[in-house]
Coordinates of N, CA and C in Angstrom, one line a residue:
Chain A
S1 N 90.9 88.9 103.0 CA 90.4 89.8 102.0 C 88.8 89.6 102.0
A2 N 88.2 90.4 101.1 CA 86.7 90.3 101.0 C 86.4 90.4 99.5
V3 N 85.4 89.7 99.1 CA 84.9 89.7 97.7 C 83.6 90.5 97.7
I4 N 83.6 91.6 96.9 CA 82.5 92.5 96.9 C 81.9 92.6 95.5
S5 N 80.6 92.5 95.5 CA 79.9 92.7 94.2 C 79.0 93.9 94.3
Q6 N 78.8 94.5 93.1 CA 77.9 95.7 93.0 C 76.9 95.5 91.9
K7 N 75.7 95.9 92.1 CA 74.7 96.0 91.0 C 74.0 97.3 91.0
P8 N 73.7 97.9 89.8 CA 74.2 97.4 88.5 C 75.6 97.8 88.3
S9 N 76.2 97.2 87.3 CA 77.6 97.6 86.9 C 77.7 99.0 86.2
R10 N 76.6 99.3 85.5 CA 76.5 100.6 84.9 C 75.0 100.9 84.6
D11 N 74.7 102.1 84.5 CA 73.3 102.5 84.1 C 73.3 103.9 83.5
I12 N 72.3 104.1 82.7 CA 72.1 105.4 82.1 C 70.7 105.9 82.6
C13 N 70.7 107.0 83.2 CA 69.4 107.5 83.8 C 69.0 108.8 83.3
Q14 N 67.8 109.1 83.4 CA 67.3 110.4 83.1 C 67.3 111.4 84.2
R15 N 67.5 112.6 83.9 CA 67.5 113.7 84.9 C 66.3 113.6 85.8
G16 N 66.4 113.8 87.1 CA 65.3 113.8 88.0 C 64.9 112.5 88.6
T17 N 65.4 111.4 88.0 CA 65.1 110.1 88.5 C 66.1 109.7 89.6
S18 N 66.0 108.5 90.1 CA 66.9 108.0 91.1 C 67.5 106.6 90.7
L19 N 68.6 106.3 91.3 CA 69.2 105.0 91.1 C 69.7 104.5 92.4
T20 N 69.3 103.2 92.6 CA 69.8 102.5 93.8 C 70.8 101.5 93.4
I21 N 71.9 101.6 94.1 CA 73.1 100.7 93.9 C 73.2 99.7 95.1
Q22 N 73.4 98.5 94.7 CA 73.5 97.4 95.8 C 74.9 97.0 95.9
C23 N 75.3 96.7 97.1 CA 76.6 96.2 97.4 C 76.5 95.0 98.3
Q24 N 77.1 93.9 97.9 CA 77.0 92.6 98.6 C 78.5 92.1 98.9
V25 N 78.7 91.7 100.1 CA 80.0 91.2 100.5 C 79.9 89.8 100.9
D26 N 81.0 89.0 100.7 CA 81.0 87.6 100.9 C 81.2 87.2 102.4
S27 N 81.4 88.2 103.2 CA 81.6 87.9 104.6 C 81.0 89.0 105.5
Q28 N 80.8 88.8 106.7 CA 80.2 89.8 107.6 C 81.3 90.9 107.9
V29 N 80.9 92.1 107.7 CA 81.8 93.2 108.0 C 81.0 94.3 108.7
T30 N 81.7 95.0 109.6 CA 81.0 96.0 110.4 C 81.0 97.3 109.6
M31 N 82.1 97.7 109.0 CA 82.2 99.0 108.4 C 82.1 98.9 106.8
M32 N 81.2 99.6 106.2 CA 81.2 99.7 104.8 C 81.2 101.2 104.4
F33 N 81.7 101.5 103.3 CA 81.9 102.9 102.8 C 81.4 103.0 101.4
W34 N 80.9 104.2 101.1 CA 80.5 104.5 99.8 C 81.3 105.7 99.3
Y35 N 81.9 105.5 98.1 CA 82.7 106.6 97.5 C 82.1 107.0 96.1
R36 N 82.5 108.2 95.7 CA 82.2 108.7 94.4 C 83.6 109.0 93.7
Q37 N 83.7 108.6 92.4 CA 84.8 108.9 91.6 C 84.4 109.6 90.4
Q38 N 84.5 110.9 90.3 CA 84.1 111.6 89.1 C 85.2 111.4 88.0
P39 N 84.8 111.6 86.8 CA 85.7 111.2 85.6 C 87.1 111.8 85.8
G40 N 88.0 110.9 85.7 CA 89.4 111.3 85.7 C 89.9 111.8 87.1
Q41 N 89.1 111.6 88.1 CA 89.4 112.1 89.5 C 89.7 111.0 90.4
S42 N 90.2 111.4 91.6 CA 90.4 110.5 92.7 C 89.1 110.2 93.4
L43 N 89.1 109.5 94.5 CA 87.9 109.1 95.2 C 87.5 110.1 96.2
T44 N 86.3 110.3 96.4 CA 85.7 111.1 97.5 C 84.8 110.3 98.3
L45 N 85.0 110.3 99.6 CA 84.1 109.5 100.5 C 82.8 110.2 100.6
I46 N 81.7 109.4 100.4 CA 80.4 110.0 100.6 C 79.9 109.8 102.0
A47 N 80.0 108.5 102.5 CA 79.5 108.2 103.8 C 80.0 106.9 104.3
T48 N 80.0 106.7 105.6 CA 80.3 105.5 106.3 C 79.0 104.8 106.8
A49 N 78.9 103.5 106.5 CA 77.6 102.9 106.8 C 77.9 101.7 107.7
N50 N 77.5 101.8 109.0 CA 77.7 100.7 109.9 C 76.4 100.1 110.2
Q51 N 76.3 98.8 110.3 CA 75.1 98.1 110.5 C 74.5 98.5 111.9
G52 N 73.2 98.8 111.9 CA 72.6 99.1 113.1 C 72.6 100.5 113.5
S53 N 73.2 101.4 112.7 CA 73.2 102.8 113.0 C 73.1 103.6 111.8
E54 N 72.8 104.9 112.0 CA 72.6 105.8 110.8 C 74.0 106.0 110.1
A55 N 73.9 106.1 108.8 CA 75.1 106.4 108.1 C 75.7 107.8 108.5
T56 N 77.0 107.9 108.4 CA 77.7 109.1 108.7 C 78.2 109.7 107.4
Y57 N 77.7 110.9 107.1 CA 78.0 111.6 105.8 C 79.1 112.6 105.9
E58 N 79.9 112.6 104.9 CA 81.0 113.6 104.8 C 80.5 114.9 104.4
S59 N 81.3 115.9 104.6 CA 80.9 117.3 104.3 C 80.6 117.4 102.8
G60 N 79.5 118.0 102.5 CA 79.1 118.1 101.1 C 78.1 117.1 100.6
F61 N 77.8 116.1 101.4 CA 76.9 115.0 101.1 C 75.8 114.9 102.1
V62 N 74.6 114.8 101.7 CA 73.4 114.8 102.6 C 72.6 113.6 102.4
I63 N 71.9 113.2 103.4 CA 71.1 112.0 103.4 C 69.9 112.1 102.4
D64 N 69.4 113.3 102.2 CA 68.3 113.4 101.3 C 68.7 113.1 99.8
K65 N 69.9 113.4 99.5 CA 70.4 113.2 98.2 C 71.0 111.8 98.0
F66 N 71.6 111.3 99.1 CA 72.3 110.0 99.1 C 71.8 109.1 100.2
P67 N 70.6 108.7 100.2 CA 70.1 107.8 101.3 C 70.8 106.4 101.2
I68 N 71.2 105.9 102.4 CA 71.9 104.6 102.5 C 71.1 103.7 103.4
S69 N 71.1 102.5 103.0 CA 70.6 101.4 103.9 C 71.6 100.4 104.3
R70 N 71.6 99.9 105.4 CA 72.5 98.8 105.9 C 71.8 97.8 106.7
P71 N 71.0 97.0 106.1 CA 70.1 96.1 106.8 C 70.8 95.0 107.6
N72 N 72.0 94.6 107.1 CA 72.7 93.5 107.7 C 74.2 93.6 107.5
L73 N 75.0 92.7 108.0 CA 76.4 92.8 107.9 C 77.1 92.5 106.6
T74 N 76.3 92.1 105.6 CA 76.8 91.7 104.3 C 76.3 92.6 103.1
F75 N 75.4 93.5 103.4 CA 74.7 94.2 102.4 C 74.5 95.7 102.7
S76 N 74.5 96.5 101.6 CA 74.2 97.9 101.7 C 73.7 98.4 100.4
T77 N 72.9 99.5 100.5 CA 72.5 100.1 99.2 C 72.7 101.6 99.4
L78 N 73.1 102.2 98.3 CA 73.2 103.7 98.1 C 72.2 104.1 97.0
T79 N 71.4 105.1 97.4 CA 70.5 105.7 96.4 C 71.0 107.1 96.0
V80 N 71.1 107.3 94.8 CA 71.4 108.7 94.3 C 70.1 109.3 93.8
S81 N 69.6 110.3 94.5 CA 68.3 110.8 94.2 C 68.3 112.1 93.4
N82 N 67.1 112.3 92.7 CA 67.0 113.5 91.9 C 68.2 113.8 91.1
L83 N 68.4 112.9 90.2 CA 69.7 112.9 89.4 C 69.8 114.1 88.5
S84 N 71.1 114.5 88.4 CA 71.4 115.6 87.5 C 72.7 115.1 86.8
P85 N 73.0 115.7 85.6 CA 74.3 115.3 84.9 C 75.5 115.4 85.8
E86 N 75.5 116.2 86.8 CA 76.7 116.3 87.7 C 76.9 115.1 88.5
D87 N 75.9 114.3 88.6 CA 76.0 113.0 89.4 C 76.6 111.9 88.6
S88 N 76.9 112.1 87.3 CA 77.6 111.1 86.5 C 79.0 110.9 87.1
S89 N 79.1 109.6 87.5 CA 80.4 109.3 88.2 C 80.4 107.7 88.3
I90 N 81.5 107.3 88.9 CA 81.6 105.9 89.3 C 81.3 105.9 90.8
Y91 N 80.4 105.0 91.3 CA 80.2 104.9 92.7 C 80.7 103.5 93.2
L92 N 81.5 103.6 94.2 CA 82.2 102.4 94.7 C 81.8 102.1 96.2
C93 N 81.6 100.9 96.5 CA 81.5 100.5 97.9 C 82.7 99.8 98.3
S94 N 83.1 100.0 99.6 CA 84.2 99.3 100.1 C 83.9 98.8 101.5
V95 N 84.8 97.9 102.0 CA 84.6 97.4 103.3 C 86.0 97.4 104.0
R96 N 85.9 97.5 105.3 CA 87.1 97.5 106.1 C 87.2 96.1 106.8
T97 N 88.3 95.5 106.6 CA 88.5 94.2 107.3 C 89.8 94.2 108.1
S98 N 89.8 93.4 109.1 CA 91.0 93.2 109.9 C 91.5 91.8 109.8
G99 N 92.7 91.6 109.6 CA 93.2 90.3 109.4 C 94.7 90.2 109.2
G100 N 95.2 89.4 108.4 CA 96.6 89.2 108.2 C 97.3 90.5 107.8
L101 N 96.6 91.3 107.0 CA 97.2 92.6 106.5 C 96.8 93.7 107.4
G102 N 96.2 93.4 108.6 CA 95.8 94.5 109.5 C 94.6 95.2 108.9
D103 N 94.3 96.4 109.3 CA 93.1 97.1 108.8 C 93.3 97.5 107.4
T104 N 92.4 97.0 106.5 CA 92.6 97.2 105.1 C 91.2 97.4 104.5
Q105 N 91.1 98.3 103.5 CA 89.9 98.5 102.8 C 89.9 97.8 101.4
Y106 N 88.8 97.1 101.1 CA 88.7 96.4 99.8 C 87.5 97.0 99.1
F107 N 87.6 97.0 97.8 CA 86.6 97.7 97.0 C 85.8 96.8 96.0
G108 N 84.6 97.2 95.8 CA 83.8 96.6 94.8 C 84.2 97.1 93.4
P109 N 83.6 96.5 92.3 CA 84.0 96.9 91.0 C 83.5 98.2 90.5
G110 N 82.6 98.8 91.3 CA 82.0 100.1 90.9 C 80.8 100.0 90.1
T111 N 80.0 101.1 90.1 CA 78.8 101.3 89.3 C 79.0 102.6 88.5
R112 N 79.0 102.4 87.2 CA 79.2 103.6 86.4 C 77.9 104.2 86.0
L113 N 77.6 105.4 86.5 CA 76.3 106.1 86.3 C 76.5 107.2 85.3
T114 N 75.7 107.2 84.3 CA 75.6 108.4 83.3 C 74.2 109.0 83.4
V115 N 74.1 110.3 83.6 CA 72.8 110.9 83.7 C 72.7 111.9 82.5
L116 N 71.6 111.7 81.8 CA 71.3 112.5 80.6 C 70.5 113.7 80.9
Chain B
G1 N 95.8 119.6 107.6 CA 95.3 118.2 107.7 C 96.1 117.2 106.9
D2 N 95.8 116.0 107.0 CA 96.5 114.9 106.3 C 96.3 115.1 104.8
S3 N 97.4 114.7 104.1 CA 97.3 114.8 102.6 C 98.2 113.9 101.9
V4 N 98.0 113.6 100.7 CA 98.8 112.7 99.9 C 99.1 113.4 98.5
T5 N 100.3 113.5 98.1 CA 100.7 114.1 96.8 C 101.4 113.0 95.9
Q6 N 100.8 112.9 94.7 CA 101.4 111.9 93.8 C 102.0 112.7 92.6
M7 N 102.9 112.1 91.9 CA 103.4 112.7 90.7 C 102.3 112.7 89.6
E8 N 102.3 113.8 88.8 CA 101.3 113.9 87.8 C 101.5 112.9 86.7
G9 N 100.4 112.5 86.1 CA 100.6 111.6 84.9 C 100.1 112.3 83.7
P10 N 100.0 111.6 82.6 CA 100.3 110.2 82.5 C 101.8 110.0 82.5
V11 N 102.2 108.8 83.0 CA 103.6 108.4 82.8 C 103.6 107.3 81.7
T12 N 104.4 107.5 80.7 CA 104.5 106.6 79.6 C 105.9 106.0 79.5
L13 N 105.9 104.7 79.5 CA 107.1 103.9 79.5 C 107.0 102.8 78.5
S14 N 108.2 102.4 78.1 CA 108.3 101.2 77.2 C 108.3 99.9 78.0
E15 N 107.8 98.9 77.4 CA 107.9 97.6 78.1 C 109.3 97.3 78.6
E16 N 109.3 96.7 79.8 CA 110.6 96.3 80.5 C 111.4 97.5 81.1
A17 N 110.8 98.6 81.0 CA 111.5 99.8 81.7 C 111.3 99.7 83.2
F18 N 112.1 100.5 83.9 CA 112.0 100.6 85.3 C 111.0 101.7 85.7
L19 N 110.1 101.4 86.6 CA 109.0 102.3 87.0 C 109.2 102.9 88.4
T20 N 109.1 104.2 88.5 CA 108.9 104.8 89.8 C 107.7 105.8 89.7
I21 N 106.8 105.7 90.6 CA 105.8 106.7 90.8 C 105.9 107.2 92.2
N22 N 106.1 108.5 92.3 CA 106.4 109.2 93.5 C 105.1 109.5 94.3
C23 N 105.2 109.3 95.6 CA 104.2 109.6 96.5 C 104.8 110.2 97.8
T24 N 104.3 111.3 98.2 CA 104.7 111.9 99.5 C 103.5 112.2 100.3
Y25 N 103.6 112.3 101.6 CA 102.4 112.5 102.4 C 102.7 113.5 103.5
T26 N 101.6 114.0 104.1 CA 101.7 114.8 105.3 C 100.7 114.2 106.2
A27 N 101.2 113.9 107.4 CA 100.3 113.3 108.4 C 100.8 113.5 109.8
T28 N 99.9 113.6 110.7 CA 100.4 113.5 112.1 C 100.3 112.1 112.6
G29 N 101.1 111.7 113.6 CA 101.0 110.4 114.0 C 101.7 109.4 113.1
Y30 N 101.2 108.2 113.1 CA 101.8 107.1 112.3 C 100.8 106.4 111.4
P31 N 100.6 107.0 110.2 CA 99.6 106.4 109.3 C 100.0 105.1 108.7
S32 N 99.1 104.3 108.2 CA 99.4 103.2 107.3 C 99.4 103.8 105.9
L33 N 100.2 103.2 105.0 CA 100.3 103.7 103.6 C 99.9 102.6 102.7
F34 N 99.2 103.0 101.6 CA 98.7 102.0 100.6 C 99.0 102.5 99.2
W35 N 99.1 101.5 98.3 CA 98.9 101.7 96.9 C 97.8 100.8 96.4
Y36 N 96.9 101.5 95.7 CA 95.8 100.8 95.0 C 96.0 101.0 93.5
V37 N 95.4 100.0 92.7 CA 95.5 100.1 91.3 C 94.1 99.9 90.7
Q38 N 93.9 100.7 89.7 CA 92.6 100.6 89.0 C 92.8 100.4 87.5
Y39 N 92.5 99.2 87.1 CA 92.7 98.8 85.7 C 91.5 99.4 84.9
P40 N 91.7 99.6 83.6 CA 90.6 100.3 82.8 C 89.3 99.6 83.0
G41 N 88.3 100.4 83.3 CA 86.9 99.9 83.4 C 86.6 99.1 84.7
E42 N 87.6 99.0 85.6 CA 87.4 98.2 86.8 C 87.4 99.0 88.1
G43 N 87.1 98.4 89.2 CA 87.2 99.0 90.5 C 88.7 99.0 91.0
L44 N 88.8 99.4 92.3 CA 90.2 99.5 92.8 C 90.6 98.2 93.5
Q45 N 91.9 97.9 93.3 CA 92.4 96.7 93.9 C 93.6 97.1 94.8
L46 N 93.6 96.6 96.0 CA 94.8 96.8 96.9 C 96.0 96.2 96.2
L47 N 97.0 97.0 96.0 CA 98.3 96.5 95.5 C 99.3 96.1 96.6
L48 N 99.5 97.0 97.5 CA 100.4 96.7 98.6 C 100.2 97.8 99.7
K49 N 100.7 97.5 100.9 CA 100.5 98.4 102.0 C 101.8 98.3 102.9
A50 N 101.9 99.3 103.8 CA 103.0 99.2 104.8 C 102.4 100.0 106.0
T51 N 102.7 99.5 107.2 CA 102.0 100.0 108.4 C 103.0 100.8 109.3
K52 N 104.3 100.6 109.1 CA 105.2 101.4 110.0 C 106.5 101.7 109.2
A53 N 107.2 102.6 109.8 CA 108.4 103.1 109.1 C 109.4 102.0 108.8
D54 N 110.0 102.1 107.6 CA 110.9 101.1 107.0 C 110.3 99.8 106.6
D55 N 109.0 99.6 106.7 CA 108.3 98.5 106.2 C 108.3 98.6 104.7
K56 N 108.5 97.4 104.0 CA 108.4 97.4 102.6 C 107.2 96.5 102.2
G57 N 106.3 97.1 101.4 CA 105.2 96.3 100.9 C 105.6 95.9 99.5
S58 N 105.1 94.7 99.1 CA 105.4 94.2 97.8 C 104.3 93.3 97.3
N59 N 104.1 93.3 96.0 CA 103.1 92.4 95.4 C 103.3 92.5 93.8
K60 N 103.2 91.4 93.2 CA 103.2 91.4 91.7 C 104.4 92.1 91.1
G61 N 105.5 92.1 91.8 CA 106.7 92.7 91.3 C 106.9 94.2 91.7
F62 N 105.8 94.7 92.3 CA 105.8 96.1 92.7 C 106.3 96.2 94.2
E63 N 107.0 97.3 94.5 CA 107.5 97.5 95.9 C 107.3 98.9 96.3
A64 N 107.2 99.1 97.6 CA 107.2 100.5 98.1 C 107.6 100.4 99.5
T65 N 108.5 101.4 99.9 CA 109.1 101.4 101.3 C 108.6 102.6 102.0
Y66 N 108.1 102.4 103.2 CA 107.6 103.5 104.1 C 108.8 104.3 104.6
R67 N 109.0 105.5 104.1 CA 110.1 106.3 104.6 C 109.6 107.5 105.4
K68 N 109.8 107.3 106.7 CA 109.3 108.4 107.6 C 110.1 109.7 107.5
E69 N 111.4 109.5 107.3 CA 112.3 110.6 107.3 C 112.1 111.5 106.1
T70 N 111.6 110.9 105.0 CA 111.3 111.7 103.8 C 109.8 111.8 103.5
T71 N 109.0 111.3 104.4 CA 107.5 111.2 104.3 C 107.2 110.7 102.9
S72 N 107.7 109.6 102.5 CA 107.5 109.1 101.1 C 107.1 107.7 101.1
F73 N 106.5 107.3 100.0 CA 106.1 105.8 99.8 C 106.0 105.6 98.3
H74 N 107.2 105.7 97.7 CA 107.3 105.6 96.2 C 107.1 104.2 95.7
L75 N 106.3 104.1 94.6 CA 106.1 102.8 94.0 C 107.1 102.5 93.0
E76 N 107.7 101.3 93.0 CA 108.7 100.9 92.0 C 108.4 99.5 91.5
K77 N 108.8 99.3 90.2 CA 108.8 98.0 89.6 C 110.0 97.9 88.6
G78 N 110.7 96.8 88.7 CA 111.9 96.7 87.9 C 111.7 96.6 86.4
S79 N 110.6 96.0 86.0 CA 110.4 95.7 84.6 C 108.9 95.7 84.3
V80 N 108.4 96.7 83.7 CA 107.0 96.8 83.6 C 106.5 96.1 82.3
Q81 N 105.2 95.7 82.3 CA 104.6 95.0 81.2 C 103.4 95.9 80.7
V82 N 103.0 95.6 79.5 CA 101.8 96.3 79.0 C 100.6 96.1 79.9
S83 N 100.5 95.0 80.5 CA 99.4 94.7 81.4 C 99.4 95.5 82.7
D84 N 100.5 96.2 83.0 CA 100.6 97.1 84.1 C 99.9 98.5 83.9
S85 N 99.5 98.7 82.7 CA 98.8 100.0 82.3 C 97.6 100.1 83.1
A86 N 97.5 101.2 83.9 CA 96.4 101.4 84.9 C 96.6 102.7 85.5
V87 N 95.7 103.1 86.4 CA 95.8 104.2 87.3 C 96.2 103.8 88.7
Y88 N 97.2 104.4 89.2 CA 97.7 104.0 90.5 C 97.5 105.1 91.5
F89 N 96.9 104.7 92.7 CA 96.5 105.6 93.7 C 97.3 105.3 95.0
C90 N 97.9 106.4 95.5 CA 98.6 106.3 96.8 C 97.6 106.8 97.9
A91 N 97.6 106.2 99.1 CA 96.6 106.6 100.1 C 97.2 106.4 101.5
L92 N 96.6 107.1 102.4 CA 97.0 106.8 103.8 C 95.7 106.8 104.7
T93 N 95.9 106.2 105.8 CA 94.8 106.3 106.8 C 94.9 107.5 107.6
R94 N 93.7 108.1 107.9 CA 93.7 109.3 108.7 C 94.3 109.1 110.1
S95 N 95.0 110.1 110.6 CA 95.6 109.9 111.9 C 94.6 109.8 113.0
D96 N 93.5 110.4 112.8 CA 92.5 110.4 113.9 C 91.5 109.3 113.7
S97 N 91.8 108.4 112.7 CA 90.9 107.3 112.5 C 91.7 106.2 111.7
N98 N 91.6 105.0 112.1 CA 92.4 104.0 111.4 C 91.7 103.3 110.3
Y99 N 90.6 104.0 109.8 CA 89.9 103.3 108.7 C 89.6 104.2 107.6
Q100 N 89.6 105.5 107.7 CA 89.2 106.4 106.6 C 90.5 106.7 105.8
L101 N 90.4 106.6 104.5 CA 91.6 106.8 103.7 C 91.6 108.2 103.1
I102 N 92.8 108.7 103.0 CA 93.1 110.0 102.3 C 93.8 109.6 101.0
W103 N 93.3 110.1 99.9 CA 93.7 109.6 98.6 C 94.6 110.7 97.9
G104 N 95.6 110.2 97.2 CA 96.2 111.0 96.2 C 95.4 111.1 94.9
A105 N 95.8 111.9 94.0 CA 95.0 112.2 92.8 C 95.1 111.1 91.8
G106 N 96.0 110.2 92.0 CA 96.1 109.1 91.0 C 97.1 109.4 89.9
T107 N 97.8 108.4 89.4 CA 98.8 108.6 88.4 C 98.5 107.5 87.3
K108 N 98.2 108.0 86.1 CA 97.9 107.1 85.0 C 99.2 106.6 84.4
L109 N 99.4 105.3 84.3 CA 100.6 104.7 83.7 C 100.2 104.0 82.4
I110 N 101.0 104.4 81.4 CA 100.8 103.8 80.1 C 102.1 103.1 79.7
I111 N 102.0 101.8 79.4 CA 103.1 101.0 79.0 C 103.0 100.6 77.5
K112 N 103.9 101.0 76.7 CA 103.9 100.8 75.3 C 104.7 99.5 74.9
P113 N 104.2 98.7 74.0 CA 105.0 97.5 73.7 C 106.3 97.8 72.9

């Protein structure tokens, strides 16, 4: 398994500003993912972030709005730019590991963002 | 494309009742199947998984069996507790990728004492 922490756990931001979310893993992992969970909804994949390469974004998500950094194998950041109330969601990072359970994804505790 | 369908919630049960949350899937190939749980105010935790037909995943008294003939992965628990109140998500790995997850809509479970 993997232990994942995120900062901040929650934030309230003003429209037009940006928020950067940090994700730290306790072991080296190749693949990290960023998800959005809108209120009462399931998860939507924003992008896949592999160390040493550009993040791969899913349909409907663009780098200008959601820039991602992946400087090493244990850390990533997601920035949500030019915030609007529609960006109010929980943002989760996850990692893929291979081990006793085979390929499995583990999740961080999430960052709850409220945009006013 | 691949998809996951879960029973709609909320599901409300009394403590010690038997739980079933239905999950069916559509996929090409042989996906792995997962149940994740999200307790109030927390992130997602992997509850159990199964990687091939007839596999049974189990954890914390919960079980689910990978049924290829019915394309199902129903979650069951014999006696639920108030602490099991959470949202449960069924998911599968995409057939063309062994790491991206396709998610169900989630089922909210409420257990009353």
